[in-house]
Coordinates of C-alpha atoms in Angstrom, one line a residue:
X1 CA -87.4 9.5 -16.9
X2 CA -85.1 9.0 -13.7
X3 CA -85.1 5.4 -13.5
X4 CA -84.4 5.3 -17.5
X5 CA -81.7 7.8 -17.0
X6 CA -79.8 5.8 -14.2
X7 CA -79.9 2.7 -16.2
X8 CA -78.1 4.0 -19.2
X9 CA -75.7 5.4 -16.8
X10 CA -75.4 1.9 -14.8
X11 CA -75.0 0.4 -18.5
X12 CA -71.9 3.0 -19.3
X13 CA -70.2 2.6 -16.2
X14 CA -70.6 -1.5 -16.5
X15 CA -68.8 -1.3 -20.1
X16 CA -66.5 1.8 -19.0
X17 CA -65.5 -1.3 -16.5
X18 CA -65.3 -4.1 -18.9
X19 CA -63.5 -2.0 -21.0
X20 CA -60.6 -0.7 -18.3
X21 CA -60.8 -4.7 -16.8
X22 CA -59.7 -5.8 -20.8
X23 CA -57.3 -3.0 -21.4
X24 CA -55.1 -3.5 -18.3
X25 CA -55.8 -7.6 -18.9
X26 CA -54.2 -6.6 -22.9
X27 CA -51.8 -4.7 -21.0
X28 CA -50.0 -6.4 -18.5
X29 CA -50.2 -9.7 -21.2
X30 CA -48.2 -7.6 -23.4
X31 CA -45.6 -6.5 -20.6
X32 CA -45.0 -10.1 -19.5
X33 CA -44.8 -10.8 -22.7
X34 CA -42.1 -8.3 -24.0
X35 CA -40.6 -9.8 -20.3
X36 CA -40.2 -13.3 -21.4
X37 CA -38.1 -12.2 -24.7
X38 CA -36.4 -10.0 -22.9
X39 CA -34.8 -13.1 -20.4
X40 CA -33.7 -14.2 -23.7
X41 CA -35.9 -17.3 -24.4
X42 CA -39.3 -18.0 -25.8
X43 CA -42.7 -19.6 -24.3
X44 CA -43.4 -23.4 -24.4
X45 CA -45.6 -24.9 -26.2
X46 CA -49.2 -23.6 -25.0
X47 CA -52.0 -25.1 -23.3
X48 CA -53.9 -21.7 -22.7
X49 CA -53.6 -18.7 -22.9
X50 CA -56.8 -17.5 -20.9
X51 CA -58.9 -17.6 -17.8
X52 CA -61.7 -19.8 -19.7
X53 CA -59.4 -22.1 -21.3
X54 CA -57.4 -22.4 -18.5
X55 CA -60.3 -23.3 -15.9
X56 CA -61.4 -26.5 -18.1
X57 CA -58.1 -27.9 -17.5
X58 CA -57.8 -27.5 -14.3
X59 CA -61.6 -28.9 -14.1
X60 CA -60.0 -31.7 -15.5
X61 CA -56.9 -32.6 -13.4
X62 CA -59.2 -32.5 -10.3
X63 CA -61.9 -34.8 -11.9
X64 CA -58.9 -36.9 -13.0
X65 CA -57.5 -36.8 -9.7
X66 CA -60.8 -38.3 -8.2
X67 CA -61.0 -40.9 -10.5
X68 CA -57.5 -42.0 -9.8
X69 CA -55.9 -41.3 -13.6
X70 CA -54.0 -38.4 -13.1
X71 CA -50.7 -39.7 -14.7
X72 CA -52.8 -40.3 -17.5
X73 CA -54.2 -36.5 -17.1
X74 CA -50.4 -35.0 -17.4
X75 CA -49.5 -37.4 -20.0
X76 CA -52.0 -36.3 -22.2
X77 CA -50.6 -32.4 -21.6
X78 CA -47.7 -32.9 -24.2
X79 CA -49.6 -34.4 -27.3
X80 CA -50.0 -30.6 -27.5
X81 CA -46.3 -30.1 -26.9
X82 CA -43.6 -29.6 -30.4
X83 CA -40.8 -31.8 -31.5
X84 CA -38.2 -28.7 -30.5
X85 CA -39.8 -28.6 -26.7
X86 CA -41.1 -32.1 -26.7
X87 CA -41.4 -32.7 -22.7
X88 CA -43.0 -29.6 -21.1
X89 CA -45.8 -27.1 -22.2
X90 CA -47.5 -24.2 -20.1
X91 CA -50.9 -22.7 -19.3
X92 CA -51.5 -19.2 -19.1
X93 CA -53.8 -18.0 -16.3
X94 CA -53.5 -14.5 -15.9
X95 CA -51.1 -11.9 -17.2
X96 CA -49.0 -12.7 -14.6
X97 CA -49.9 -16.3 -13.7
X98 CA -48.2 -19.4 -15.3
X99 CA -47.8 -23.1 -15.1
X100 CA -44.7 -25.0 -16.6
X101 CA -45.5 -28.4 -17.2
X102 CA -42.8 -30.5 -17.2
X103 CA -41.3 -34.0 -17.2
X104 CA -37.8 -33.6 -18.7
X105 CA -34.7 -34.5 -16.5
X106 CA -32.9 -31.6 -17.5
X107 CA -35.9 -29.6 -15.9
X108 CA -35.5 -31.3 -12.7
X109 CA -32.2 -30.8 -12.6
X110 CA -31.9 -27.5 -13.4
X111 CA -34.4 -26.5 -10.9
X112 CA -33.2 -29.3 -8.1
X113 CA -29.6 -28.2 -8.4
X114 CA -28.1 -26.6 -12.0
X115 CA -30.4 -23.4 -10.7
X116 CA -31.2 -24.1 -7.3
X117 CA -31.2 -20.2 -5.9
X118 CA -33.4 -19.3 -9.1
X119 CA -36.1 -21.3 -8.1
X120 CA -38.1 -22.2 -4.4
X121 CA -41.2 -22.9 -3.0
X122 CA -42.7 -19.3 -3.0
X123 CA -44.9 -17.2 -1.4
X124 CA -48.5 -19.1 -2.9
X125 CA -47.0 -22.8 -1.8
X126 CA -46.3 -21.4 1.4
X127 CA -49.8 -19.7 2.2
X128 CA -51.4 -22.9 0.2
X129 CA -49.4 -25.0 2.0
X130 CA -49.1 -23.6 5.5
X131 CA -52.2 -24.5 7.3
X132 CA -51.0 -28.2 7.3
X133 CA -47.7 -28.2 7.6
X134 CA -46.8 -24.5 8.8
X135 CA -43.1 -23.3 8.5
X136 CA -41.0 -26.3 7.9
X137 CA -38.5 -27.9 5.2
X138 CA -41.5 -28.6 3.2
X139 CA -42.8 -24.7 2.6
X140 CA -39.9 -22.6 2.7
X141 CA -37.4 -20.9 1.4
X142 CA -33.8 -19.4 1.8
X143 CA -33.4 -19.0 5.5
X144 CA -36.0 -20.4 6.9
X145 CA -36.0 -23.6 4.9
X146 CA -31.9 -24.0 6.5
X147 CA -33.1 -23.8 9.9
X148 CA -35.9 -25.8 9.0
X149 CA -32.8 -28.6 7.5
X150 CA -30.3 -27.7 10.4
X151 CA -32.6 -28.5 13.8
X152 CA -33.8 -31.8 11.1
X153 CA -30.3 -33.9 10.0
X154 CA -28.8 -34.4 13.5
X155 CA -31.5 -37.4 14.4
X156 CA -31.0 -39.0 10.9
X157 CA -27.4 -39.2 11.0
X158 CA -26.2 -43.4 10.3
X159 CA -25.9 -43.9 14.2
X160 CA -29.5 -43.6 14.4
X161 CA -30.9 -44.5 11.8
X162 CA -28.8 -48.1 12.3
X163 CA -30.7 -48.4 15.9
X164 CA -33.4 -51.2 14.8
X165 CA -34.7 -51.2 18.0
X166 CA -38.0 -49.4 17.1
X167 CA -38.6 -51.0 13.3
X168 CA -38.1 -54.4 15.5
X169 CA -40.6 -53.5 17.7
X170 CA -43.3 -52.4 15.7
X171 CA -43.3 -54.7 12.5
X172 CA -43.0 -57.6 15.4
X173 CA -46.7 -56.5 16.4
X174 CA -47.5 -56.0 12.6
X175 CA -46.6 -59.6 12.3
X176 CA -49.1 -60.5 14.8
X177 CA -52.1 -58.6 13.4
X178 CA -51.8 -60.7 9.6
X179 CA -54.3 -63.4 9.6
X180 CA -53.5 -67.1 9.6
X181 CA -51.7 -68.7 6.8
X182 CA -53.6 -68.3 3.5
X183 CA -56.1 -66.3 4.0
X184 CA -57.0 -62.7 3.1
X185 CA -55.3 -59.3 4.8
X186 CA -54.8 -55.8 3.0
X187 CA -51.2 -55.5 4.2
X188 CA -51.2 -51.5 2.9
X189 CA -53.5 -50.9 5.4
X190 CA -51.4 -52.9 7.8
X191 CA -48.0 -51.0 6.9
X192 CA -50.0 -47.3 7.3
X193 CA -50.9 -47.9 10.6
X194 CA -47.3 -49.5 10.9
X195 CA -45.4 -46.6 9.8
X196 CA -47.2 -44.2 12.2
X197 CA -46.3 -45.7 14.6
X198 CA -42.6 -46.5 14.3
X199 CA -42.5 -42.7 12.6
X200 CA -44.7 -40.7 15.6
X201 CA -42.3 -43.0 18.0
X202 CA -39.1 -42.1 17.0
X203 CA -40.9 -38.2 16.3
X204 CA -42.2 -38.0 20.3
X205 CA -42.0 -41.3 22.5
X206 CA -44.8 -42.4 22.1
X207 CA -46.5 -44.2 19.2
X208 CA -50.0 -43.4 18.3
X209 CA -50.3 -47.0 19.0
X210 CA -52.2 -48.0 15.0
X211 CA -52.0 -50.7 14.7
X212 CA -54.0 -52.1 17.4
X213 CA -56.4 -49.6 17.2
X214 CA -57.6 -49.7 13.6
X215 CA -60.0 -46.4 13.9
X216 CA -57.3 -44.2 15.5
X217 CA -58.7 -40.8 14.6
X218 CA -55.0 -39.3 14.7
X219 CA -55.0 -41.7 11.7
X220 CA -58.2 -40.4 9.8
X221 CA -57.5 -37.0 10.0
X222 CA -53.9 -37.2 8.9
X223 CA -55.1 -39.2 5.2
X224 CA -58.3 -36.6 5.4
X225 CA -56.4 -33.7 5.7
X226 CA -53.3 -34.9 2.9
X227 CA -56.2 -35.8 0.8
X228 CA -58.0 -32.6 0.3
X229 CA -54.4 -30.4 0.5
X230 CA -53.4 -33.0 -2.9
X231 CA -57.0 -31.4 -4.2
X232 CA -56.7 -27.6 -3.3
X233 CA -53.0 -28.0 -5.1
X234 CA -54.1 -29.4 -8.5
X235 CA -57.0 -26.7 -9.1
X236 CA -54.4 -23.9 -8.9
X237 CA -55.8 -20.6 -8.8
X238 CA -59.4 -22.1 -8.6
X239 CA -59.1 -23.3 -4.2
X240 CA -61.3 -21.0 -3.4
X241 CA -64.0 -22.6 -4.6
X242 CA -63.4 -25.6 -2.5
X243 CA -65.0 -26.0 0.5
X244 CA -62.0 -26.4 3.9
X245 CA -64.1 -27.1 6.7
X246 CA -62.9 -30.9 7.3
X247 CA -59.5 -29.4 6.1
X248 CA -59.5 -27.3 9.2
X249 CA -61.0 -29.7 11.8
X250 CA -58.8 -32.8 10.4
X251 CA -55.2 -30.3 11.0
X252 CA -56.9 -29.6 14.5
X253 CA -57.3 -33.5 15.4
X254 CA -53.6 -33.8 14.0
X255 CA -52.8 -30.9 16.6
X256 CA -54.8 -32.1 19.8
X257 CA -52.7 -35.3 19.2
X258 CA -49.4 -34.0 19.4
X259 CA -49.7 -30.8 21.8
X260 CA -49.4 -32.8 24.7
X261 CA -46.3 -34.6 24.0
X262 CA -45.1 -30.5 22.7
X263 CA -46.3 -29.3 26.8
X264 CA -43.8 -32.2 27.9
X265 CA -41.0 -32.1 25.8
X266 CA -40.8 -28.3 26.8
X267 CA -41.6 -28.5 30.1
X268 CA -37.9 -30.0 30.8
X269 CA -35.2 -27.7 32.0
X270 CA -33.0 -26.8 29.5
X271 CA -30.1 -28.4 31.3
X272 CA -31.7 -31.9 31.0
X273 CA -32.4 -31.5 27.1
X274 CA -28.6 -30.8 27.5
X275 CA -28.0 -33.9 29.2
X276 CA -29.4 -36.4 27.1
X277 CA -27.5 -37.8 23.5
X278 CA -28.4 -39.0 20.0
X279 CA -27.6 -42.7 21.4
X280 CA -29.6 -42.1 24.9
X281 CA -33.0 -44.9 24.1
X282 CA -35.4 -42.5 25.6
X283 CA -33.8 -39.2 23.5
X284 CA -36.7 -38.3 20.5
X285 CA -36.8 -35.9 17.7
X286 CA -39.1 -33.6 19.8
X287 CA -36.3 -33.8 22.4
X288 CA -33.5 -33.4 19.7
X289 CA -34.9 -29.7 18.1
X290 CA -36.7 -28.6 21.6
X291 CA -33.3 -28.4 22.6
X292 CA -32.5 -25.3 19.8
X293 CA -36.1 -23.9 20.3
X294 CA -39.2 -23.1 22.7
X295 CA -41.3 -22.2 19.9
X296 CA -44.1 -25.1 20.4
X297 CA -45.4 -23.1 16.4
X298 CA -41.7 -24.7 15.5
X299 CA -42.0 -27.6 16.8
X300 CA -45.4 -28.1 15.7
X301 CA -44.8 -27.8 12.1
X302 CA -41.5 -30.0 11.6
X303 CA -42.7 -32.4 13.5
X304 CA -45.9 -32.4 11.4
X305 CA -43.5 -32.2 8.3
X306 CA -41.5 -34.7 9.3
X307 CA -44.1 -37.8 10.2
X308 CA -45.8 -36.6 6.6
X309 CA -42.9 -37.7 5.0
X310 CA -42.1 -40.9 7.5
X311 CA -44.8 -42.4 7.1
X312 CA -46.3 -42.3 3.9
X313 CA -43.6 -42.8 1.6
X314 CA -42.6 -45.7 3.2
X315 CA -45.7 -47.3 3.9
X316 CA -46.8 -46.2 0.2
X317 CA -43.3 -48.2 -1.4
X318 CA -43.6 -50.8 1.0
X319 CA -47.5 -51.6 -0.4
X320 CA -46.1 -50.9 -3.6
X321 CA -43.5 -53.5 -3.4
X322 CA -45.4 -56.0 -1.9
X323 CA -48.5 -55.6 -5.4
X324 CA -45.8 -56.1 -8.0
X325 CA -44.0 -59.2 -5.9
X326 CA -47.4 -61.0 -5.5
X327 CA -47.7 -61.0 -9.1
X328 CA -44.3 -62.4 -9.9
X329 CA -43.7 -65.5 -7.8
X330 CA -40.2 -66.0 -9.3
X331 CA -39.2 -62.8 -8.0
X332 CA -41.0 -62.9 -4.6
X333 CA -39.0 -66.8 -4.4
X334 CA -35.8 -65.2 -5.0
X335 CA -35.7 -62.6 -2.8
X336 CA -36.9 -65.1 0.2
X337 CA -33.7 -67.3 -0.9
X338 CA -31.7 -63.8 -0.8
X339 CA -32.8 -63.1 2.6
X340 CA -32.5 -66.6 4.4
X341 CA -28.9 -66.9 2.9
X342 CA -28.1 -64.1 4.6
X343 CA -30.0 -64.3 8.3
X344 CA -31.7 -67.1 8.1
X345 CA -35.5 -68.0 8.8
X346 CA -35.3 -66.2 12.9
X347 CA -32.3 -64.1 13.3
X348 CA -32.9 -60.2 13.5
X349 CA -31.2 -58.6 10.7
X350 CA -28.1 -55.7 11.6
X351 CA -28.6 -52.4 9.7
X352 CA -25.1 -54.3 7.9
X353 CA -27.0 -57.1 7.1
X354 CA -29.6 -54.8 5.2
X355 CA -27.0 -53.1 3.4
X356 CA -25.3 -56.1 1.7
X357 CA -28.7 -57.7 0.1
X358 CA -28.4 -56.5 -3.4
X359 CA -31.4 -58.1 -4.8
X360 CA -33.6 -56.6 -1.8
X361 CA -31.7 -53.3 -2.8
X362 CA -33.1 -53.6 -6.5
X363 CA -36.1 -54.8 -5.3
X364 CA -37.0 -51.5 -3.7
X365 CA -35.0 -49.6 -6.2
X366 CA -37.1 -51.0 -9.2
X367 CA -40.5 -50.0 -6.8
X368 CA -39.3 -46.4 -6.4
X369 CA -38.4 -46.0 -10.3
X370 CA -42.3 -47.3 -11.1
X371 CA -43.6 -45.4 -8.2
X372 CA -42.2 -42.2 -6.9
X373 CA -43.0 -42.2 -3.6
X374 CA -43.5 -38.3 -4.1
X375 CA -45.0 -38.4 -8.0
X376 CA -45.8 -35.1 -8.3
X377 CA -44.1 -31.7 -7.4
X378 CA -43.5 -28.1 -8.4
X379 CA -41.1 -24.8 -7.7
X380 CA -41.6 -21.1 -8.1
X381 CA -38.9 -18.9 -9.6
X382 CA -37.8 -16.6 -7.4
X383 CA -36.2 -14.9 -10.8
X384 CA -36.1 -14.2 -14.1
X385 CA -34.3 -17.2 -15.5
X386 CA -34.8 -20.4 -18.3
X387 CA -35.1 -23.9 -18.4
X388 CA -33.2 -25.6 -21.4
X389 CA -34.7 -26.9 -24.2
X390 CA -33.4 -29.7 -26.7
X391 CA -29.7 -28.6 -28.5
X392 CA -30.0 -25.8 -30.8
X393 CA -32.9 -24.3 -29.8
X394 CA -33.6 -21.4 -27.4
X395 CA -34.2 -21.9 -24.0
X396 CA -37.9 -21.6 -22.4
X397 CA -38.1 -17.8 -20.8
X398 CA -39.2 -18.5 -17.2
X399 CA -41.0 -15.1 -15.5
X400 CA -40.4 -14.5 -11.7
X401 CA -43.8 -15.9 -10.3
X402 CA -44.2 -18.7 -12.5
X403 CA -45.1 -22.3 -11.4
X404 CA -42.7 -25.2 -12.7
X405 CA -45.0 -28.4 -12.1
X406 CA -42.6 -31.4 -12.5
X407 CA -43.4 -35.0 -12.0
X408 CA -40.5 -38.1 -11.3
X409 CA -43.6 -40.1 -12.3
X410 CA -44.3 -39.3 -15.8
X411 CA -40.7 -39.0 -16.1
X412 CA -39.3 -42.0 -14.7
X413 CA -42.0 -43.5 -16.9
X414 CA -40.6 -42.6 -19.8
X415 CA -39.9 -45.7 -21.9
X416 CA -37.4 -43.5 -24.6
X417 CA -35.0 -42.3 -21.6
X418 CA -34.0 -46.7 -20.9
X419 CA -32.4 -48.8 -23.4
X420 CA -33.6 -50.8 -25.6
X421 CA -35.9 -54.0 -24.3
X422 CA -33.9 -57.0 -25.0
X423 CA -33.4 -60.6 -23.1
X424 CA -31.5 -58.8 -20.3
X425 CA -33.1 -55.1 -20.4
X426 CA -37.7 -55.8 -19.4
X427 CA -39.6 -53.4 -20.5
X428 CA -39.3 -50.0 -19.1
X429 CA -43.2 -50.1 -17.8
X430 CA -42.8 -53.9 -16.4
X431 CA -41.7 -54.4 -12.5
X432 CA -38.5 -56.1 -12.8
X433 CA -36.0 -55.4 -10.2
X434 CA -32.8 -57.7 -12.4
X435 CA -32.4 -54.8 -14.5
X436 CA -30.4 -52.7 -12.4
X437 CA -27.8 -56.1 -11.5
X438 CA -26.8 -54.3 -15.6
X439 CA -28.3 -51.2 -15.5
X440 CA -27.1 -47.7 -14.0
X441 CA -29.7 -44.8 -14.5
X442 CA -28.5 -41.6 -16.1
X443 CA -27.9 -38.6 -13.5
X444 CA -31.0 -36.6 -13.3
X445 CA -33.4 -39.8 -14.3
X446 CA -34.0 -41.5 -11.5
X447 CA -34.8 -39.1 -8.4
X448 CA -36.9 -41.0 -6.1
X449 CA -36.2 -38.9 -3.0
X450 CA -35.6 -35.2 -4.9
X451 CA -31.8 -34.1 -5.9
X452 CA -29.8 -31.4 -5.1
X453 CA -30.0 -29.3 -2.3
X454 CA -33.0 -30.4 -0.8
X455 CA -32.6 -34.2 -1.4
X456 CA -34.4 -35.6 1.4
X457 CA -32.8 -36.0 4.8
X458 CA -34.1 -39.1 6.0
X459 CA -33.5 -41.3 2.6
X460 CA -31.2 -43.6 4.6
X461 CA -34.4 -43.9 7.4
X462 CA -36.9 -44.9 4.8
X463 CA -34.8 -47.4 3.2
X464 CA -33.3 -48.5 6.0
X465 CA -37.0 -49.1 7.7
X466 CA -39.0 -51.0 4.1
X467 CA -35.8 -53.1 4.2
X468 CA -36.2 -54.4 7.6
X469 CA -40.0 -54.8 7.3
X470 CA -39.5 -56.7 4.0
X471 CA -36.7 -58.8 5.9
X472 CA -38.7 -59.8 8.9
X473 CA -42.3 -60.5 6.5
X474 CA -40.3 -62.7 4.0
X475 CA -38.3 -64.6 6.8
X476 CA -41.8 -66.0 8.1
X477 CA -43.4 -66.5 4.2
X478 CA -42.3 -68.3 1.8
X479 CA -45.4 -67.9 -0.4
X480 CA -47.9 -64.9 -1.4
X481 CA -50.1 -64.7 -3.4
X482 CA -52.8 -61.7 -4.9
X483 CA -56.3 -61.5 -4.0
X484 CA -57.8 -58.8 -5.9
X485 CA -58.3 -57.7 -9.3
X486 CA -54.8 -56.9 -10.9
X487 CA -56.6 -55.0 -13.6
X488 CA -58.3 -53.0 -11.7
X489 CA -55.2 -50.9 -9.3
X490 CA -55.1 -47.6 -9.6
X491 CA -51.9 -44.9 -8.9
X492 CA -54.0 -42.9 -6.7
X493 CA -51.8 -39.3 -6.6
X494 CA -52.5 -37.6 -3.1
X495 CA -49.2 -36.2 -1.7
X496 CA -47.6 -39.8 -2.1
X497 CA -48.7 -41.7 -4.7
X498 CA -50.1 -45.3 -3.3
X499 CA -52.5 -48.4 -4.5
X500 CA -56.3 -46.9 -4.5
X501 CA -57.4 -50.2 -4.4
X502 CA -55.0 -51.4 -1.3
X503 CA -53.0 -54.0 -1.6
X504 CA -55.2 -57.4 -0.5
X505 CA -53.0 -60.5 -0.4
X506 CA -52.9 -63.7 1.2
X507 CA -49.4 -65.1 2.9
X508 CA -48.2 -68.3 3.1
X509 CA -46.2 -69.2 6.4
X510 CA -43.7 -71.8 5.7
X511 CA -43.9 -75.5 6.0
X512 CA -41.8 -77.0 8.2

């Protein structure tokens, strides 16, 4: 009898608890709906309205990422869009957890500049990324972000970027690692190792020596942590179900490599740091920020953030450029002709030389149009606000705490944002540096380095390094042939988007 009563009580408590949870859910959902109306806008077309249906979208997003099909999956969201709001949809998980997904230039413009104060990285992003990037420029808002940007900016002034000695040193090593003329090499692997060496020397004053040590524990850990970090972000609120063991081990490996250099910098007296100048060859990024803070965690966070931005974005863009050029011998030859005409076959280019090669600039711009380095990004609403829709329609209400995910990769491949295809303007899906001779993108239709107050402070550094590397390689080689399966290549969307198959090519030295 007692057991029967106890079972009845437990069942009743269970039912009451369920009713309570459902009542709470309904009340919170109603309050959220009223808040959306109070803001003065409407919802975006909905993909999911509850945790169960939302879970399937995040599951398939994770699956698409693992298969390197995230762009196709992302674009499929908009099949559920409406004519009034064709390029923005939403996923509601819980009453206070909502994601807006967009590929609309006006939305990118809003979150990055015109409504900059309404959007930021937000507390959830900061918490999720803090183990890797700490309180750096990429994870913070407000004064913390402003302080980080102030620490970083001085090392990217023109006088520092135009000193090409570090680029020359490591491009020269890369050239020695390429196999004999006509033999196959994965140039992406070499480019990633080269840019790691360039960036670590720029940051720390000593390189990871990755070109001479292909099995670098540090380089492997850096790649592994990024891969896991992107997956944690892709699955949204379901990240709690993913193991973080390898993630934490990778971060420890990264820190073991960096901390001795940080200790060396902190061992220098403040007076000695002050005596160093930006023109001193031994003055590094680490020295620069150590002049303003002795906090080891701050130094660690800023170095990892700039390492991510400086190494991966440059290597990925160069990899895509060689991938595309290997498919178009006429474009490769035109680029090489410009380089030889400008600097000859052996002279090291100057900063001014690089700026005066229009076809080289167009080649890099076209690569970044098709393959923006950071293909997916997000902002959190810091205040109740709105996003614009098509003319004559009400805006989309955005509630404080909502997450806006935007994809420059999807946006920059939207054919409706380009002029009609013609003899002078190739299909936007096709790699064509020539289009830049007569065409300029409309504002916010092309944002490879973000925009507004958070525009990339290192974009000039990156463009200079990429241009320098391409010039030195094409000075030596007059032929480029793709040796992989062109049609098997996929866009691998980690933090930075890169070719999933590597870039296996043969380079042919000029016969003299």
